[in-house]
Amino acid sequence: MSWESVASNPNKGTRIAVIGGNLQDSLLPGILEAGFKSLGVSFEIVPLQVEAIQFPECMAHLRACGFRGAAIASPHKAQAARLAEQYFQNRFAMGVANAVSFEDRGVFGQNTECPAIVSLTRHLELGNAMVMGAGSGARSVVAALLDAGWKVRLWNRNGMRARMMQNTMTRFGKIDIIAHPEPTGCTLIVNATPLGARAGEKLPVDWMRAPRLTTAMDLVYRRVPTEMLRDAKVRGFATIDGRALVVEKVALSIEWWMETPVDRATMLKAAGLMV
C-alpha cells in the first residue's frame, strides 16, 4: 500500500503505521500485531515503504487520517526525531526516534531502543562493554549502557566516525575508542553494525580474548540466529538475539501509545523466539 492511498477510517480502531525504507524482511508489523492482539482491542497495522524525501508529507498525511502513531524503521529514525515537536523522554533524545505519537498537542517522538537495551541487560553484572558500530543503533546502545553504569569501549571500521560519536555523546559519559574489536576484559559484546544481515557475514571479533562469562548481543536480526550469536554460543557465551530487542522496543512503544501493559510472550512467539 502506498501512503498516498491511506484514508481516514474511524471504524479501524487504533491505527499504527510501520514506516521504513525496506520492510520486506522486517519483523515489526508481525510483532506489533501480536502485541495489539494480546490487548484485545480493535486495531490496524499499516506497513508503508516510504522514500526519505516523502517522509514529512507522509507523517502529516497519517496524522490527518487519524493514526495513533507510527513505528519508525531505518532510514527514517533521524528524520522522525527532527519532525517531533516534543520528546517523551528527553535524556534519550539523541536525534533518534523509533516511535512517534500523534496527539492534539503535536507530534511526540520517543526512543524506546534505549530503555529496551537497559531492560535486556539489567540481569548482567556491570563492567566493561565493547560496542561495535557508530550509527544510530550504536548511539542507542552506548547511551543506554552508560546510563546504566557500564564502561564503554567503541570500535568502528571508520575511526573518524567513532571519534565523532565519542565527541557528540560526552554528556552520557566517557567512551574509549579502540583500534581493533578486541574484547579483553569486556563481559558484554554488542554488534551495532549492519554486518550479519546476510548469511555468512562475520565480524572480526577475537573471541579467544573474551572473558569466560561474556554475553554477546546482536542488534542485527534474521529469522535464525546470526553468525555472531552462533560463534558466541558455540564458545559457551550467553547471547541476546536482536529479535528480543525488537520485541522489547515494540512492547514499550505499544505501552506508550495505549498506556497499558502488553504481554511479551505472544510477541516473542511472533518473533520466532518462543514455541
Coordinates of N, CA and C in Angstrom, one line a residue, residues 14-230:
T14 N -7.6 1.6 16.8 CA -6.3 2.2 16.9 C -5.5 1.9 15.6
R15 N -5.0 2.9 15.0 CA -4.2 2.7 13.7 C -2.8 3.1 13.9
I16 N -1.9 2.1 13.6 CA -0.5 2.3 13.8 C 0.2 2.1 12.4
A17 N 1.0 3.0 11.9 CA 1.8 2.8 10.7 C 3.2 2.2 11.1
V18 N 3.7 1.4 10.2 CA 5.1 1.0 10.2 C 5.8 1.6 9.0
I19 N 6.7 2.5 9.3 CA 7.3 3.3 8.2 C 8.8 2.9 8.1
G20 N 9.2 2.5 6.9 CA 10.6 2.2 6.6 C 11.0 2.3 5.2
G21 N 12.2 2.2 4.9 CA 12.7 2.2 3.5 C 12.6 0.9 2.8
N22 N 12.7 -0.2 3.6 CA 12.5 -1.5 3.0 C 12.0 -2.4 4.1
L23 N 10.7 -2.8 4.1 CA 10.1 -3.6 5.1 C 9.9 -5.1 4.7
Q24 N 10.6 -5.5 3.7 CA 10.4 -6.8 3.1 C 10.7 -7.9 4.2
D25 N 11.8 -7.8 4.9 CA 12.1 -8.8 5.9 C 11.9 -8.3 7.3
S26 N 11.2 -7.2 7.5 CA 11.0 -6.7 8.8 C 10.1 -7.5 9.7
L27 N 10.4 -7.7 10.9 CA 9.5 -8.3 11.9 C 8.5 -7.4 12.6
L28 N 8.7 -6.1 12.3 CA 8.0 -5.1 13.1 C 6.4 -5.2 12.9
P29 N 5.9 -5.4 11.7 CA 4.5 -5.5 11.6 C 3.9 -6.7 12.3
G30 N 4.5 -7.8 12.2 CA 4.0 -9.0 12.8 C 4.1 -8.9 14.4
I31 N 5.2 -8.4 14.9 CA 5.3 -8.2 16.3 C 4.3 -7.2 16.9
L32 N 4.1 -6.1 16.1 CA 3.1 -5.1 16.5 C 1.7 -5.8 16.6
E33 N 1.4 -6.5 15.6 CA 0.0 -7.2 15.5 C -0.1 -8.1 16.7
A34 N 0.9 -8.9 17.0 CA 0.8 -9.8 18.2 C 0.6 -9.1 19.5
G35 N 1.3 -7.9 19.6 CA 1.1 -7.1 20.8 C -0.3 -6.6 21.0
F36 N -0.8 -6.0 19.9 CA -2.1 -5.4 20.0 C -3.2 -6.5 20.1
K37 N -3.0 -7.7 19.5 CA -4.0 -8.8 19.7 C -4.1 -9.2 21.2
S38 N -2.9 -9.1 21.9 CA -2.9 -9.5 23.3 C -3.7 -8.5 24.2
L39 N -3.9 -7.3 23.7 CA -4.6 -6.3 24.4 C -6.1 -6.5 24.2
G40 N -6.5 -7.2 23.1 CA -8.0 -7.4 22.9 C -8.7 -6.1 22.4
V41 N -8.0 -5.3 21.7 CA -8.6 -4.0 21.2 C -8.7 -4.1 19.7
S42 N -9.5 -3.2 19.2 CA -9.6 -3.1 17.7 C -8.5 -2.2 17.2
F43 N -7.8 -2.8 16.2 CA -6.6 -2.1 15.7 C -6.3 -2.4 14.2
E44 N -5.4 -1.6 13.6 CA -5.0 -1.9 12.3 C -3.5 -1.5 12.2
I45 N -2.7 -2.4 11.7 CA -1.2 -2.1 11.5 C -1.0 -1.9 10.0
V46 N -0.5 -0.8 9.6 CA -0.3 -0.5 8.2 C 1.2 -0.3 7.8
P47 N 1.8 -1.3 7.2 CA 3.2 -1.1 6.8 C 3.3 -0.2 5.5
L48 N 4.2 0.7 5.5 CA 4.4 1.6 4.4 C 5.9 1.8 4.1
Q49 N 6.2 1.5 2.9 CA 7.6 1.8 2.4 C 7.6 3.2 1.9
V50 N 8.4 4.0 2.5 CA 8.4 5.5 2.2 C 9.8 6.0 1.8
E51 N 9.9 6.7 0.7 CA 11.2 7.4 0.4 C 11.5 8.5 1.3
A52 N 12.7 8.7 1.6 CA 13.1 9.7 2.6 C 12.6 11.1 2.2
I53 N 12.5 11.5 1.0 CA 12.0 12.8 0.6 C 10.5 12.9 0.8
Q54 N 9.8 11.8 0.9 CA 8.4 11.8 1.1 C 8.0 11.7 2.6
F55 N 9.0 11.5 3.5 CA 8.7 11.2 4.8 C 7.9 12.3 5.6
P56 N 8.3 13.6 5.5 CA 7.5 14.6 6.2 C 6.0 14.7 5.7
E57 N 5.8 14.6 4.4 CA 4.5 14.6 3.9 C 3.7 13.4 4.3
C58 N 4.3 12.3 4.3 CA 3.6 11.0 4.8 C 3.2 11.2 6.2
M59 N 4.0 11.7 7.1 CA 3.7 11.8 8.5 C 2.5 12.7 8.7
A60 N 2.5 13.9 8.0 CA 1.4 14.8 8.1 C 0.1 14.2 7.6
H61 N 0.2 13.4 6.5 CA -1.0 12.7 6.0 C -1.6 11.7 7.0
L62 N -0.7 10.9 7.6 CA -1.1 9.9 8.6 C -1.8 10.6 9.8
R63 N -1.2 11.6 10.2 CA -1.8 12.4 11.4 C -3.2 12.9 11.0
A64 N -3.3 13.4 9.8 CA -4.6 13.9 9.3 C -5.7 12.8 9.2
C65 N -5.2 11.6 8.9 CA -6.1 10.4 8.8 C -6.5 9.8 10.1
G66 N -6.0 10.3 11.2 CA -6.4 9.8 12.5 C -5.6 8.7 13.0
F67 N -4.3 8.5 12.5 CA -3.5 7.4 13.1 C -3.1 7.8 14.5
R68 N -2.9 6.8 15.4 CA -2.5 7.0 16.7 C -1.0 7.3 16.8
G69 N -0.3 6.6 15.9 CA 1.2 6.8 15.9 C 1.8 6.0 14.8
A70 N 3.2 5.9 14.9 CA 3.9 5.1 13.9 C 5.2 4.5 14.5
A71 N 5.5 3.3 14.1 CA 6.8 2.7 14.4 C 7.7 3.0 13.3
I72 N 8.9 3.6 13.6 CA 9.8 4.1 12.6 C 11.0 3.1 12.4
A73 N 11.2 2.7 11.2 CA 12.3 1.8 10.9 C 13.4 2.6 10.1
S74 N 14.5 2.0 9.9 CA 15.6 2.7 9.1 C 15.1 2.9 7.6
P75 N 15.4 4.0 7.0 CA 16.4 5.0 7.4 C 15.8 6.3 8.0
H76 N 14.6 6.2 8.6 CA 13.9 7.4 8.9 C 13.9 7.9 10.3
K77 N 14.7 7.2 11.2 CA 14.6 7.5 12.6 C 15.2 8.9 12.9
A78 N 16.2 9.3 12.2 CA 16.7 10.7 12.5 C 15.7 11.7 12.0
Q79 N 15.1 11.5 10.9 CA 14.1 12.4 10.3 C 12.9 12.5 11.2
A80 N 12.5 11.4 11.8 CA 11.4 11.4 12.7 C 11.7 12.2 13.9
A81 N 12.9 12.1 14.4 CA 13.3 12.9 15.6 C 13.3 14.4 15.3
R82 N 13.7 14.8 14.1 CA 13.7 16.2 13.7 C 12.2 16.7 13.6
L83 N 11.3 15.8 13.1 CA 9.9 16.3 12.9 C 9.2 16.4 14.2
A84 N 9.6 15.6 15.2 CA 8.9 15.6 16.5 C 8.9 17.0 17.2
E85 N 7.8 17.5 17.6 CA 7.7 18.8 18.2 C 8.1 18.7 19.7
Q86 N 8.0 17.5 20.3 CA 8.4 17.3 21.6 C 8.9 15.9 21.8
Y87 N 9.7 15.7 22.8 CA 10.3 14.4 23.0 C 9.8 13.8 24.3
F88 N 9.3 12.6 24.3 CA 8.7 12.0 25.5 C 9.7 11.8 26.6
Q89 N 10.9 11.3 26.3 CA 11.9 11.0 27.3 C 13.2 11.7 26.9
N90 N 13.4 12.9 27.5 CA 14.5 13.8 26.9 C 15.9 13.3 27.1
R91 N 16.1 12.4 28.1 CA 17.5 12.0 28.4 C 18.0 11.1 27.3
F92 N 17.1 10.5 26.5 CA 17.5 9.6 25.4 C 17.2 10.3 24.0
A93 N 17.0 11.6 24.0 CA 16.7 12.3 22.8 C 18.0 12.6 22.1
M94 N 18.5 11.7 21.3 CA 19.8 11.8 20.7 C 19.7 11.9 19.1
G95 N 18.5 12.5 18.7 CA 18.3 12.6 17.3 C 17.9 11.3 16.7
V96 N 17.3 10.4 17.5 CA 16.8 9.1 17.1 C 15.4 8.9 17.6
A97 N 14.4 8.7 16.8 CA 13.0 8.3 17.2 C 12.6 7.1 16.5
N98 N 12.3 6.0 17.2 CA 11.8 4.8 16.5 C 10.3 4.7 16.7
A99 N 9.7 5.6 17.4 CA 8.3 5.7 17.6 C 7.8 7.1 17.7
V100 N 6.7 7.4 17.1 CA 6.0 8.7 17.2 C 4.6 8.6 17.6
S101 N 4.1 9.6 18.3 CA 2.7 9.6 18.7 C 2.1 10.9 18.2
F102 N 0.9 10.7 17.5 CA 0.2 11.9 17.0 C -0.8 12.3 18.0
E103 N -0.6 13.4 18.6 CA -1.5 13.9 19.7 C -2.0 15.3 19.4
D104 N -3.1 15.7 20.1 CA -3.6 17.1 19.9 C -2.6 18.2 20.1
R105 N -1.6 17.9 21.0 CA -0.6 18.9 21.3 C 0.5 18.9 20.3
G106 N 0.5 17.9 19.4 CA 1.6 17.9 18.4 C 2.1 16.5 18.2
V107 N 3.2 16.3 17.5 CA 3.9 15.1 17.3 C 4.9 14.8 18.3
F108 N 4.8 13.7 19.1 CA 5.8 13.4 20.1 C 6.7 12.3 19.6
G109 N 8.0 12.4 19.8 CA 9.0 11.4 19.5 C 9.4 10.6 20.7
Q110 N 9.9 9.4 20.4 CA 10.2 8.5 21.5 C 11.3 7.6 21.0
N111 N 12.4 7.4 21.8 CA 13.4 6.4 21.6 C 13.2 5.3 22.6
T112 N 12.5 4.2 22.2 CA 12.3 3.1 23.1 C 13.4 2.1 23.0
E113 N 14.4 2.3 22.1 CA 15.5 1.4 21.9 C 16.4 1.4 23.2
C114 N 16.6 2.6 23.7 CA 17.5 2.7 24.9 C 16.9 2.0 26.1
P115 N 15.7 2.3 26.5 CA 15.1 1.5 27.6 C 15.0 0.0 27.4
A116 N 14.8 -0.4 26.1 CA 14.7 -1.8 25.8 C 16.1 -2.4 26.0
I117 N 17.2 -1.8 25.6 CA 18.5 -2.3 25.8 C 18.8 -2.4 27.3
V118 N 18.4 -1.4 28.1 CA 18.6 -1.4 29.5 C 17.9 -2.6 30.1
S119 N 16.7 -2.8 29.7 CA 15.8 -3.9 30.2 C 16.5 -5.3 29.9
L120 N 17.0 -5.5 28.7 CA 17.5 -6.8 28.3 C 18.9 -7.1 28.9
T121 N 19.6 -6.0 29.4 CA 20.9 -6.2 30.0 C 20.9 -6.0 31.5
R122 N 19.7 -5.8 32.1 CA 19.6 -5.5 33.5 C 20.1 -6.6 34.4
H123 N 20.0 -7.9 33.9 CA 20.4 -9.0 34.8 C 21.9 -9.2 34.8
L124 N 22.7 -8.5 33.9 CA 24.1 -8.7 33.8 C 24.8 -7.8 34.9
E125 N 26.0 -8.3 35.4 CA 26.8 -7.6 36.3 C 27.5 -6.5 35.5
L126 N 27.5 -5.2 36.0 CA 28.1 -4.1 35.3 C 29.6 -4.3 35.2
G127 N 30.1 -3.8 34.1 CA 31.5 -4.0 33.8 C 31.9 -3.2 32.6
N128 N 32.8 -3.8 31.8 CA 33.2 -3.2 30.5 C 32.4 -3.8 29.4
A129 N 32.0 -2.9 28.4 CA 31.3 -3.4 27.3 C 32.0 -2.9 26.0
M130 N 32.1 -3.8 25.0 CA 32.6 -3.4 23.7 C 31.5 -3.3 22.7
V131 N 31.3 -2.1 22.2 CA 30.3 -1.8 21.2 C 30.9 -1.6 19.9
M132 N 30.4 -2.3 18.9 CA 30.9 -2.2 17.5 C 29.8 -1.4 16.7
G133 N 30.3 -0.3 16.1 CA 29.4 0.5 15.2 C 29.5 2.0 15.6
A134 N 28.9 2.8 14.7 CA 28.9 4.3 15.0 C 27.7 4.9 14.4
G135 N 26.7 4.1 14.1 CA 25.4 4.7 13.6 C 24.4 4.9 14.7
S136 N 23.1 5.1 14.3 CA 22.1 5.4 15.2 C 21.9 4.3 16.2
G137 N 22.0 3.0 15.8 CA 21.9 1.9 16.7 C 22.9 1.9 17.7
A138 N 24.2 2.2 17.3 CA 25.3 2.3 18.3 C 25.1 3.4 19.3
R139 N 24.5 4.5 18.8 CA 24.2 5.6 19.7 C 23.3 5.2 20.8
S140 N 22.2 4.5 20.4 CA 21.2 4.0 21.4 C 21.9 3.0 22.4
V141 N 22.7 2.1 21.9 CA 23.4 1.2 22.8 C 24.3 1.9 23.8
V142 N 25.1 2.8 23.3 CA 26.1 3.4 24.1 C 25.4 4.3 25.2
A143 N 24.4 5.0 24.8 CA 23.7 5.9 25.7 C 23.0 5.0 26.8
A144 N 22.4 3.9 26.4 CA 21.7 3.0 27.4 C 22.7 2.4 28.3
L145 N 23.9 1.9 27.8 CA 24.8 1.3 28.7 C 25.5 2.3 29.6
L146 N 25.9 3.4 29.1 CA 26.5 4.4 30.0 C 25.5 4.9 31.1
D147 N 24.2 5.0 30.7 CA 23.2 5.4 31.6 C 23.0 4.4 32.7
A148 N 23.2 3.1 32.4 CA 23.0 2.0 33.3 C 24.3 1.8 34.2
G149 N 25.4 2.4 33.8 CA 26.6 2.3 34.6 C 27.7 1.5 34.0
W150 N 27.6 1.1 32.8 CA 28.7 0.3 32.1 C 29.8 1.3 31.7
K151 N 31.0 0.7 31.5 CA 32.1 1.4 30.9 C 32.2 0.9 29.5
V152 N 32.2 1.8 28.5 CA 32.1 1.5 27.1 C 33.4 1.7 26.3
R153 N 33.7 0.7 25.5 CA 34.8 0.8 24.5 C 34.1 0.7 23.2
L154 N 34.5 1.6 22.3 CA 33.8 1.7 21.0 C 34.8 1.4 19.9
W155 N 34.3 0.5 18.9 CA 35.1 0.2 17.7 C 34.2 0.4 16.5
N156 N 34.8 1.0 15.5 CA 34.2 1.1 14.2 C 35.2 1.0 13.1
R157 N 34.9 0.4 12.0 CA 35.9 0.3 10.9 C 36.4 1.7 10.5
N158 N 35.5 2.7 10.5 CA 35.8 4.1 10.2 C 36.1 4.8 11.5
G159 N 37.4 4.9 11.8 CA 37.8 5.5 13.1 C 37.3 7.0 13.2
M160 N 37.2 7.7 12.1 CA 36.8 9.1 12.2 C 35.3 9.2 12.7
R161 N 34.5 8.2 12.2 CA 33.1 8.2 12.7 C 33.0 7.9 14.1
A162 N 33.9 7.0 14.6 CA 33.9 6.6 16.0 C 34.2 7.8 16.9
R163 N 35.2 8.6 16.4 CA 35.6 9.8 17.2 C 34.6 10.8 17.2
M164 N 33.9 11.0 16.1 CA 32.8 11.9 16.0 C 31.7 11.5 17.0
M165 N 31.4 10.2 17.1 CA 30.4 9.8 18.0 C 30.8 10.0 19.5
Q166 N 32.1 9.7 19.7 CA 32.7 9.9 21.0 C 32.5 11.4 21.5
N167 N 32.7 12.3 20.6 CA 32.6 13.7 20.9 C 31.2 14.2 21.1
T168 N 30.2 13.6 20.3 CA 28.8 14.1 20.4 C 28.1 13.5 21.6
M169 N 28.7 12.4 22.2 CA 28.0 11.7 23.3 C 28.7 11.9 24.7
T170 N 29.5 12.9 24.8 CA 30.2 13.1 26.1 C 29.3 13.4 27.2
R171 N 28.1 13.9 27.0 CA 27.2 14.2 28.1 C 26.7 12.9 28.8
F172 N 26.8 11.7 28.0 CA 26.3 10.5 28.6 C 27.4 9.8 29.5
G173 N 28.7 10.2 29.2 CA 29.8 9.6 29.9 C 31.0 9.4 29.0
K174 N 32.0 8.8 29.6 CA 33.3 8.6 28.9 C 33.2 7.3 28.0
I175 N 33.7 7.5 26.7 CA 33.8 6.4 25.7 C 35.2 6.3 25.3
D176 N 35.8 5.1 25.4 CA 37.1 4.8 25.0 C 37.1 4.2 23.5
I177 N 37.8 4.8 22.6 CA 37.9 4.3 21.3 C 39.0 3.2 21.2
I178 N 38.7 2.1 20.6 CA 39.7 1.0 20.5 C 40.0 0.8 19.0
A179 N 41.2 0.4 18.6 CA 41.6 0.3 17.2 C 41.2 -1.0 16.6
H180 N 40.9 -2.0 17.5 CA 40.6 -3.3 17.0 C 39.4 -3.9 17.9
P181 N 38.6 -4.7 17.3 CA 37.5 -5.3 18.1 C 38.0 -6.4 19.0
E182 N 38.8 -6.0 20.0 CA 39.5 -7.0 20.9 C 38.8 -6.9 22.3
P183 N 38.1 -7.9 22.7 CA 37.2 -7.8 23.9 C 37.9 -8.2 25.2
T184 N 39.2 -8.1 25.4 CA 39.8 -8.4 26.6 C 39.2 -7.6 27.8
G185 N 38.7 -8.3 28.8 CA 38.1 -7.6 29.9 C 36.7 -7.1 29.7
C186 N 36.0 -7.4 28.6 CA 34.7 -7.0 28.3 C 33.7 -8.1 28.5
T187 N 32.8 -8.0 29.4 CA 31.8 -9.1 29.6 C 30.5 -8.9 28.8
L188 N 30.5 -7.8 28.0 CA 29.4 -7.6 27.1 C 29.9 -7.1 25.8
I189 N 29.6 -7.8 24.7 CA 30.0 -7.5 23.3 C 28.7 -7.2 22.5
V190 N 28.6 -6.1 21.9 CA 27.4 -5.7 21.2 C 27.8 -5.3 19.7
N191 N 27.1 -6.0 18.8 CA 27.2 -5.6 17.4 C 26.1 -4.6 17.0
A192 N 26.5 -3.4 16.7 CA 25.5 -2.4 16.3 C 25.9 -1.9 14.9
T193 N 26.6 -2.8 14.1 CA 26.9 -2.5 12.7 C 25.9 -3.3 11.9
P194 N 25.8 -3.1 10.6 CA 24.9 -3.8 9.7 C 25.4 -5.2 9.4
L195 N 26.7 -5.5 9.8 CA 27.2 -6.9 9.4 C 26.5 -8.0 10.1
G196 N 26.2 -9.0 9.3 CA 25.4 -10.1 9.8 C 24.0 -10.2 9.3
A197 N 23.6 -9.2 8.5 CA 22.2 -9.2 8.0 C 22.1 -10.2 6.9
R198 N 23.3 -10.5 6.2 CA 23.3 -11.6 5.2 C 24.0 -12.8 5.7
A199 N 23.6 -14.0 5.3 CA 24.2 -15.2 5.7 C 25.6 -15.2 5.4
G200 N 26.5 -15.7 6.3 CA 27.9 -15.8 6.0 C 28.7 -14.6 6.5
E201 N 28.1 -13.5 6.8 CA 28.8 -12.3 7.2 C 29.2 -12.4 8.7
K202 N 30.5 -12.2 8.9 CA 31.1 -12.3 10.2 C 31.8 -11.1 10.7
L203 N 31.8 -10.8 11.9 CA 32.5 -9.7 12.5 C 33.9 -10.1 12.9
P204 N 34.9 -9.2 12.8 CA 36.3 -9.6 13.2 C 36.6 -9.6 14.7
V205 N 35.7 -10.3 15.4 CA 35.9 -10.3 16.9 C 36.9 -11.4 17.2
D206 N 37.8 -11.1 18.1 CA 38.8 -12.0 18.6 C 38.2 -12.7 19.8
W207 N 37.4 -13.7 19.6 CA 36.6 -14.4 20.6 C 37.5 -15.0 21.7
M208 N 38.8 -15.4 21.3 CA 39.7 -16.1 22.2 C 40.0 -15.2 23.4
R209 N 39.9 -13.8 23.2 CA 40.2 -12.9 24.2 C 39.0 -12.5 25.1
A210 N 37.9 -13.0 24.8 CA 36.7 -12.7 25.6 C 36.7 -13.4 26.9
P211 N 36.3 -12.7 28.0 CA 36.2 -13.4 29.3 C 35.3 -14.6 29.3
R212 N 35.4 -15.4 30.3 CA 34.6 -16.7 30.3 C 33.1 -16.3 30.4
L213 N 32.7 -15.4 31.3 CA 31.3 -15.1 31.5 C 30.9 -13.8 30.6
T214 N 31.0 -14.0 29.3 CA 30.7 -13.0 28.4 C 29.3 -13.1 27.8
T215 N 28.6 -12.0 27.5 CA 27.3 -12.0 26.8 C 27.5 -11.3 25.5
A216 N 27.0 -11.9 24.4 CA 27.0 -11.3 23.1 C 25.6 -10.9 22.7
M217 N 25.5 -9.6 22.3 CA 24.2 -9.1 21.8 C 24.4 -8.6 20.4
D218 N 23.4 -8.9 19.6 CA 23.5 -8.5 18.2 C 22.2 -7.7 17.8
L219 N 22.4 -6.5 17.4 CA 21.2 -5.7 17.0 C 20.7 -6.1 15.7
V220 N 21.6 -6.7 14.8 CA 21.1 -7.3 13.6 C 20.3 -8.5 13.9
Y221 N 19.2 -8.7 13.2 CA 18.4 -9.9 13.4 C 18.0 -10.5 12.1
R222 N 17.9 -11.8 12.1 CA 17.3 -12.6 11.0 C 16.3 -13.6 11.6
R223 N 15.7 -14.4 10.8 CA 14.7 -15.3 11.3 C 15.4 -16.5 12.0
V224 N 16.7 -16.6 11.9 CA 17.5 -17.5 12.6 C 18.7 -16.7 13.2
P225 N 19.4 -17.3 14.3 CA 20.5 -16.5 14.9 C 21.5 -16.2 13.9
T226 N 22.1 -15.0 14.1 CA 23.2 -14.5 13.2 C 24.5 -15.3 13.5
E227 N 25.4 -15.1 12.6 CA 26.7 -15.8 12.7 C 27.4 -15.4 14.0
M228 N 27.3 -14.1 14.4 CA 27.9 -13.6 15.6 C 27.3 -14.4 16.8
L229 N 26.0 -14.5 16.9 CA 25.4 -15.2 18.0 C 25.8 -16.7 18.0
R230 N 25.9 -17.3 16.8 CA 26.3 -18.7 16.7 C 27.7 -18.9 17.2

